[in-house]
């Protein structure tokens, strides 16, 4: 089958011709229809996130049709439309038993620790496949399994509920989903903090209150807009100590800051005046859970979460086109997500 692989760290991905994977009894073989190109893939290619085994087929945002079903898999039939949960977990360790598979001791990320979806076929455990309703295009099924799923997990972890206000720091793929998901929760006012004019305009167009962090201190702006109260929940999606601190400081009484962005920087907080006085909480967010995906798929089916055609760009399963998309991701300025549409030969 055709695949596009990382063969050397720091080098362009290469076209490859590799065998169709052989499935085990608990696996399904999926004929890939769409695979999202993610910012993490650019990190893997550049060597920013460590890859242990090469060559590796990248791609962790996957949707397609079941092509073959392992003998122990009862919930799928050949031809079913599915999307894929990217974390393969053991199901037996202490974390998995507690339903916290993102901490599985032997957890493997598809497209990082094992071959991913930049290929005509992929094998995954049956437990990692989720039925994709007919009305959701494969492209959407693929890309929502990463940033949208994590945005939903962040809202869940922050115990976000109807009527609450929210500040979203960063309006890339995560923020774009988070705004729509917050709406699906019947939120109050939504503030989007950004420095990029195009993203601020797009947030405003989607009904959010755009906060230009370049114009003035975003914390002051949010405080002013909320008559000094602050917001109930803040999501930090950028990954900088500065914006993490701002996300905490813009909270009102009993506010929750969910930190999603990654950074190696440290941050200082005044426990008494900035946390204790207001009983605010700082919550770390890592990935998402398989149990959250049915609700996410339902939100996409009911069109509360949507990716209009102008937000999607399609490329072929072609190394040159994929490398160009990865190059563009490194300095992305809009919401356009690139999806590989895998043409089927059969
Ligand atoms: Zn991703
Ligand atoms: Zn486990």
Coordinates of C-alpha atoms and ligand atoms in Angstrom, one line a residue:
X1 CA 0.0 0.0 0.0
X2 CA 1.0 3.6 -0.3
X3 CA 2.2 5.4 2.8
X4 CA 4.0 8.6 3.6
X5 CA 6.7 8.1 6.2
X6 CA 9.2 9.8 8.4
X7 CA 12.4 8.1 7.6
X8 CA 14.9 10.5 9.1
X9 CA 14.4 13.2 11.8
X10 CA 14.6 16.7 10.5
X11 CA 14.1 15.5 6.9
X12 CA 11.1 15.7 4.6
X13 CA 8.6 12.8 4.8
X14 CA 9.0 10.2 2.1
X15 CA 6.7 8.3 -0.2
X16 CA 6.8 4.6 0.7
X17 CA 5.4 1.3 -0.5
X18 CA 4.8 -1.0 2.5
X19 CA 2.7 -4.1 3.2
X20 CA -0.9 -3.8 4.3
X21 CA -0.8 -4.4 8.1
X22 CA -1.9 -7.9 9.3
X23 CA -4.5 -7.6 12.0
X24 CA -4.7 -9.5 15.3
X25 CA -7.8 -10.9 16.8
X26 CA -8.7 -7.7 18.7
X27 CA -7.9 -5.4 15.8
X28 CA -9.7 -3.8 12.9
X29 CA -8.2 -2.9 9.6
X30 CA -9.4 0.5 8.4
X31 CA -9.2 1.7 4.8
X32 CA -8.2 5.3 5.5
X33 CA -10.5 7.9 3.9
X34 CA -9.1 11.0 5.6
X35 CA -6.1 11.9 7.8
X36 CA -5.6 15.2 9.5
X37 CA -2.2 16.9 9.3
X38 CA -1.5 18.2 12.9
X39 CA 0.9 20.6 14.4
X40 CA 2.4 17.7 16.4
X41 CA 3.3 16.0 13.1
X42 CA 5.5 19.0 12.3
X43 CA 7.1 18.6 15.7
X44 CA 7.8 14.9 15.1
X45 CA 9.3 15.6 11.7
X46 CA 11.5 18.4 13.2
X47 CA 12.6 16.2 16.1
X48 CA 11.0 18.5 18.7
X49 CA 9.0 15.6 20.1
X50 CA 11.1 12.5 20.3
X51 CA 10.4 9.6 17.9
X52 CA 11.9 6.2 18.9
X53 CA 11.4 4.0 15.9
X54 CA 11.9 4.9 12.2
X55 CA 10.6 4.6 9.6
X56 CA 7.3 5.7 11.0
X57 CA 4.0 6.4 9.2
X58 CA 2.7 9.7 10.8
X59 CA -1.0 10.6 11.3
X60 CA -3.1 10.4 14.4
X61 CA -6.3 12.0 13.1
X62 CA -8.0 9.3 11.1
X63 CA -11.3 8.3 9.7
X64 CA -12.2 5.6 7.2
X65 CA -14.1 2.4 6.6
X66 CA -13.6 -0.9 8.3
X67 CA -12.1 -3.3 5.8
X68 CA -11.4 -6.4 8.0
X69 CA -12.5 -7.3 11.5
X70 CA -10.5 -9.4 14.0
X71 CA -12.2 -12.5 15.4
X72 CA -12.7 -11.1 18.9
X73 CA -14.2 -7.8 17.6
X74 CA -17.9 -7.9 17.7
X75 CA -19.0 -4.3 17.5
X76 CA -18.0 -3.7 13.8
X77 CA -18.7 -5.0 10.4
X78 CA -16.8 -4.6 7.1
X79 CA -17.9 -1.3 5.6
X80 CA -18.7 0.6 8.8
X81 CA -17.6 4.2 8.8
X82 CA -15.3 4.9 11.8
X83 CA -13.0 7.5 13.3
X84 CA -10.1 6.6 15.5
X85 CA -9.1 7.4 19.1
X86 CA -5.4 8.0 18.9
X87 CA -4.3 6.5 22.2
X88 CA -3.8 2.8 22.3
X89 CA -3.9 1.6 25.9
X90 CA -3.6 -1.7 27.7
X91 CA -6.9 -1.7 29.5
X92 CA -5.3 -3.5 32.5
X93 CA -2.9 -1.2 34.3
X94 CA -3.9 0.8 37.4
X95 CA -4.6 4.0 35.3
X96 CA -6.6 2.1 32.6
X97 CA -8.7 0.4 35.3
X98 CA -9.5 3.8 36.7
X99 CA -10.6 5.0 33.2
X100 CA -7.6 7.3 32.9
X101 CA -6.1 5.7 29.8
X102 CA -4.1 8.9 29.0
X103 CA -1.8 7.8 31.8
X104 CA -1.5 4.1 30.7
X105 CA 1.9 2.7 31.5
X106 CA 2.2 1.1 28.1
X107 CA 0.1 3.6 26.2
X108 CA 1.0 4.1 22.6
X109 CA 0.1 7.1 20.5
X110 CA -0.9 6.2 16.9
X111 CA 1.3 8.0 14.4
X112 CA 4.1 8.4 17.0
X113 CA 4.8 5.1 18.8
X114 CA 3.1 3.0 16.1
X115 CA 2.2 3.5 12.4
X116 CA -0.4 6.1 11.8
X117 CA -2.9 7.1 9.1
X118 CA -0.8 8.7 6.3
X119 CA -1.4 5.5 4.4
X120 CA -4.1 3.6 2.6
X121 CA -4.7 1.3 5.5
X122 CA -4.2 1.3 9.3
X123 CA -4.7 -1.4 11.9
X124 CA -6.0 -0.3 15.3
X125 CA -7.5 -2.2 18.2
X126 CA -11.3 -2.5 17.9
X127 CA -11.6 -0.5 21.1
X128 CA -10.0 2.5 19.4
X129 CA -12.6 2.7 16.6
X130 CA -15.8 4.7 17.0
X131 CA -18.7 4.7 14.6
X132 CA -18.9 7.8 12.5
X133 CA -22.5 8.8 11.5
X134 CA -23.2 9.1 7.8
X135 CA -23.8 12.8 8.0
X136 CA -20.3 13.6 9.3
X137 CA -17.8 13.9 6.4
X138 CA -14.6 11.7 6.8
X139 CA -12.5 14.9 6.9
X140 CA -14.4 16.2 9.9
X141 CA -14.4 12.8 11.6
X142 CA -10.6 12.8 11.3
X143 CA -9.7 16.2 12.6
X144 CA -12.1 16.3 15.5
X145 CA -10.4 13.4 17.1
X146 CA -7.5 15.6 18.2
X147 CA -7.9 19.2 19.0
X148 CA -11.7 19.2 19.4
X149 CA -11.5 16.1 21.7
X150 CA -8.9 17.9 23.8
X151 CA -11.0 21.1 23.9
X152 CA -13.9 19.1 25.1
X153 CA -11.8 17.3 27.8
X154 CA -10.6 20.7 29.0
X155 CA -14.2 22.0 29.4
X156 CA -15.2 18.8 31.2
X157 CA -12.2 19.0 33.5
X158 CA -13.0 22.6 34.2
X159 CA -16.6 21.5 35.1
X160 CA -17.8 24.1 32.7
X161 CA -21.6 24.5 32.9
X162 CA -24.5 26.4 31.3
X163 CA -24.5 30.1 31.8
X164 CA -20.8 30.4 32.8
X165 CA -18.5 32.8 31.1
X166 CA -15.2 31.7 29.6
X167 CA -12.0 33.2 28.4
X168 CA -10.2 31.3 25.6
X169 CA -6.5 32.2 25.3
X170 CA -5.3 31.3 21.8
X171 CA -7.6 30.9 18.8
X172 CA -6.0 28.1 16.7
X173 CA -7.5 24.7 16.1
X174 CA -8.2 24.1 19.8
X175 CA -9.7 27.5 20.4
X176 CA -11.9 27.3 17.3
X177 CA -13.4 24.0 18.7
X178 CA -13.5 25.3 22.3
X179 CA -15.6 28.3 21.3
X180 CA -18.2 26.1 19.5
X181 CA -18.2 23.5 22.3
X182 CA -18.7 26.2 24.9
X183 CA -21.7 27.3 22.9
X184 CA -23.0 23.7 22.9
X185 CA -22.8 23.9 26.7
X186 CA -25.0 27.0 26.6
X187 CA -22.3 29.3 27.9
X188 CA -22.5 32.9 28.9
X189 CA -20.1 35.4 27.4
X190 CA -17.0 34.1 25.6
X191 CA -13.8 36.2 25.5
X192 CA -11.2 35.2 23.0
X193 CA -7.7 36.5 23.7
X194 CA -5.3 36.7 20.7
X195 CA -2.7 38.9 19.2
X196 CA -3.3 37.8 15.6
X197 CA -5.7 40.3 13.8
X198 CA -7.1 37.6 11.5
X199 CA -7.9 35.3 14.4
X200 CA -9.4 38.1 16.4
X201 CA -11.7 39.0 13.5
X202 CA -12.7 35.4 13.0
X203 CA -13.5 35.0 16.8
X204 CA -15.7 38.2 16.7
X205 CA -17.4 36.9 13.6
X206 CA -18.3 33.7 15.5
X207 CA -19.9 35.8 18.2
X208 CA -17.0 36.0 20.8
X209 CA -15.8 39.1 22.5
X210 CA -12.4 39.6 20.9
X211 CA -9.6 40.7 23.3
X212 CA -6.6 42.1 21.6
X213 CA -3.7 41.3 23.9
X214 CA -1.4 43.6 22.0
X215 CA -3.7 46.6 22.6
X216 CA -3.7 46.4 26.5
X217 CA -3.4 43.9 29.3
X218 CA -6.0 41.2 28.6
X219 CA -6.7 40.7 32.3
X220 CA -7.6 44.3 32.7
X221 CA -9.7 44.2 29.6
X222 CA -11.6 41.1 30.8
X223 CA -12.1 42.6 34.3
X224 CA -13.4 45.8 32.7
X225 CA -15.8 43.9 30.4
X226 CA -17.2 41.9 33.4
X227 CA -17.6 44.9 35.7
X228 CA -14.7 43.6 37.8
X229 CA -16.1 40.1 38.3
X230 CA -13.8 38.1 36.0
X231 CA -14.8 34.9 34.2
X232 CA -15.8 31.5 35.5
X233 CA -13.5 29.5 33.3
X234 CA -10.3 30.3 31.4
X235 CA -8.7 27.9 28.9
X236 CA -5.0 28.5 28.1
X237 CA -4.3 26.9 24.7
X238 CA -1.1 28.7 23.8
X239 CA 1.6 27.3 26.1
X240 CA 3.3 30.3 27.6
X241 CA 3.8 31.1 31.3
X242 CA 2.7 34.6 30.6
X243 CA -0.7 33.7 29.2
X244 CA -1.1 30.9 31.8
X245 CA -0.8 33.5 34.5
X246 CA -3.2 35.8 32.7
X247 CA -5.7 32.9 32.5
X248 CA -5.6 32.5 36.3
X249 CA -5.7 36.3 37.0
X250 CA -8.8 36.9 34.8
X251 CA -10.9 34.4 36.9
X252 CA -13.6 35.5 39.2
X253 CA -14.7 33.8 42.5
X254 CA -14.5 30.0 42.3
X255 CA -13.0 30.3 38.8
X256 CA -11.2 27.4 37.1
X257 CA -8.2 27.8 34.8
X258 CA -7.6 24.8 32.5
X259 CA -4.0 24.8 31.2
X260 CA -3.7 22.9 27.9
X261 CA -0.7 24.6 26.1
X262 CA 2.7 23.1 26.7
X263 CA 5.7 25.0 28.0
X264 CA 8.9 24.3 29.9
X265 CA 8.7 27.8 31.5
X266 CA 7.8 28.2 35.2
X267 CA 5.2 30.7 36.5
X268 CA 4.8 32.5 39.7
X269 CA 1.6 32.9 41.6
X270 CA 0.7 34.7 44.9
X271 CA -1.2 32.0 46.7
X272 CA -3.1 34.2 49.1
X273 CA -4.2 37.1 46.8
X274 CA -4.5 35.2 43.6
X275 CA -5.8 31.8 44.5
X276 CA -6.9 31.4 48.1
X277 CA -8.9 34.6 48.4
X278 CA -11.1 33.7 45.4
X279 CA -10.9 29.9 45.8
X280 CA -9.8 29.6 42.2
X281 CA -8.4 26.3 40.8
X282 CA -5.6 25.6 38.3
X283 CA -6.2 22.4 36.3
X284 CA -3.8 20.6 34.1
X285 CA -5.2 19.0 30.9
X286 CA -3.6 16.1 29.1
X287 CA -5.2 14.6 26.0
X288 CA -8.7 13.3 26.3
X289 CA -10.6 10.1 27.1
X290 CA -12.2 7.5 24.9
X291 CA -15.4 7.9 27.0
X292 CA -15.7 11.5 25.9
X293 CA -15.7 10.7 22.2
X294 CA -19.3 9.6 21.7
X295 CA -20.5 13.0 23.1
X296 CA -18.1 14.8 20.7
X297 CA -19.3 12.8 17.7
X298 CA -22.9 13.6 18.7
X299 CA -22.0 17.3 18.8
X300 CA -20.6 17.1 15.3
X301 CA -23.7 15.1 14.1
X302 CA -26.0 17.8 15.5
X303 CA -23.8 20.4 13.8
X304 CA -23.0 22.2 17.1
X305 CA -19.4 21.5 16.2
X306 CA -18.7 22.3 12.6
X307 CA -15.8 22.9 10.3
X308 CA -17.2 24.9 7.3
X309 CA -15.6 24.0 4.0
X310 CA -13.5 27.2 4.0
X311 CA -11.7 26.0 7.1
X312 CA -10.6 22.8 5.5
X313 CA -7.9 22.3 2.8
X314 CA -7.5 18.9 1.1
X315 CA -4.3 17.3 -0.2
X316 CA -3.5 13.9 -1.6
X317 CA -1.6 11.1 0.0
X318 CA 1.5 12.6 -1.5
X319 CA 4.8 13.3 0.3
X320 CA 5.4 16.7 -1.4
X321 CA 1.9 18.0 -0.7
X322 CA 2.1 16.8 2.9
X323 CA 5.5 18.2 3.5
X324 CA 4.3 21.6 2.2
X325 CA 1.3 21.4 4.6
X326 CA 3.7 20.7 7.5
X327 CA 5.9 23.6 6.5
X328 CA 2.8 25.9 6.4
X329 CA 1.6 24.6 9.8
X330 CA 4.8 25.9 11.5
X331 CA 3.6 29.5 10.9
X332 CA -0.1 29.0 10.7
X333 CA -2.1 32.2 10.9
X334 CA -5.7 31.0 10.3
X335 CA -8.0 28.1 11.1
X336 CA -7.5 26.3 7.9
X337 CA -6.8 22.6 8.7
X338 CA -5.3 20.4 6.1
X339 CA -6.6 17.0 5.6
X340 CA -5.2 14.2 3.5
X341 CA -8.0 12.7 1.4
X342 CA -6.9 9.1 0.6
X343 CA -8.2 8.1 -2.8
X344 CA -9.0 4.4 -2.8
X345 CA -7.6 2.3 -5.6
X346 CA -10.0 -0.5 -5.1
Ligands
LIG1 ZN1 -3.4 16.2 16.2
LIG2 ZN1 -2.9 0.8 30.7

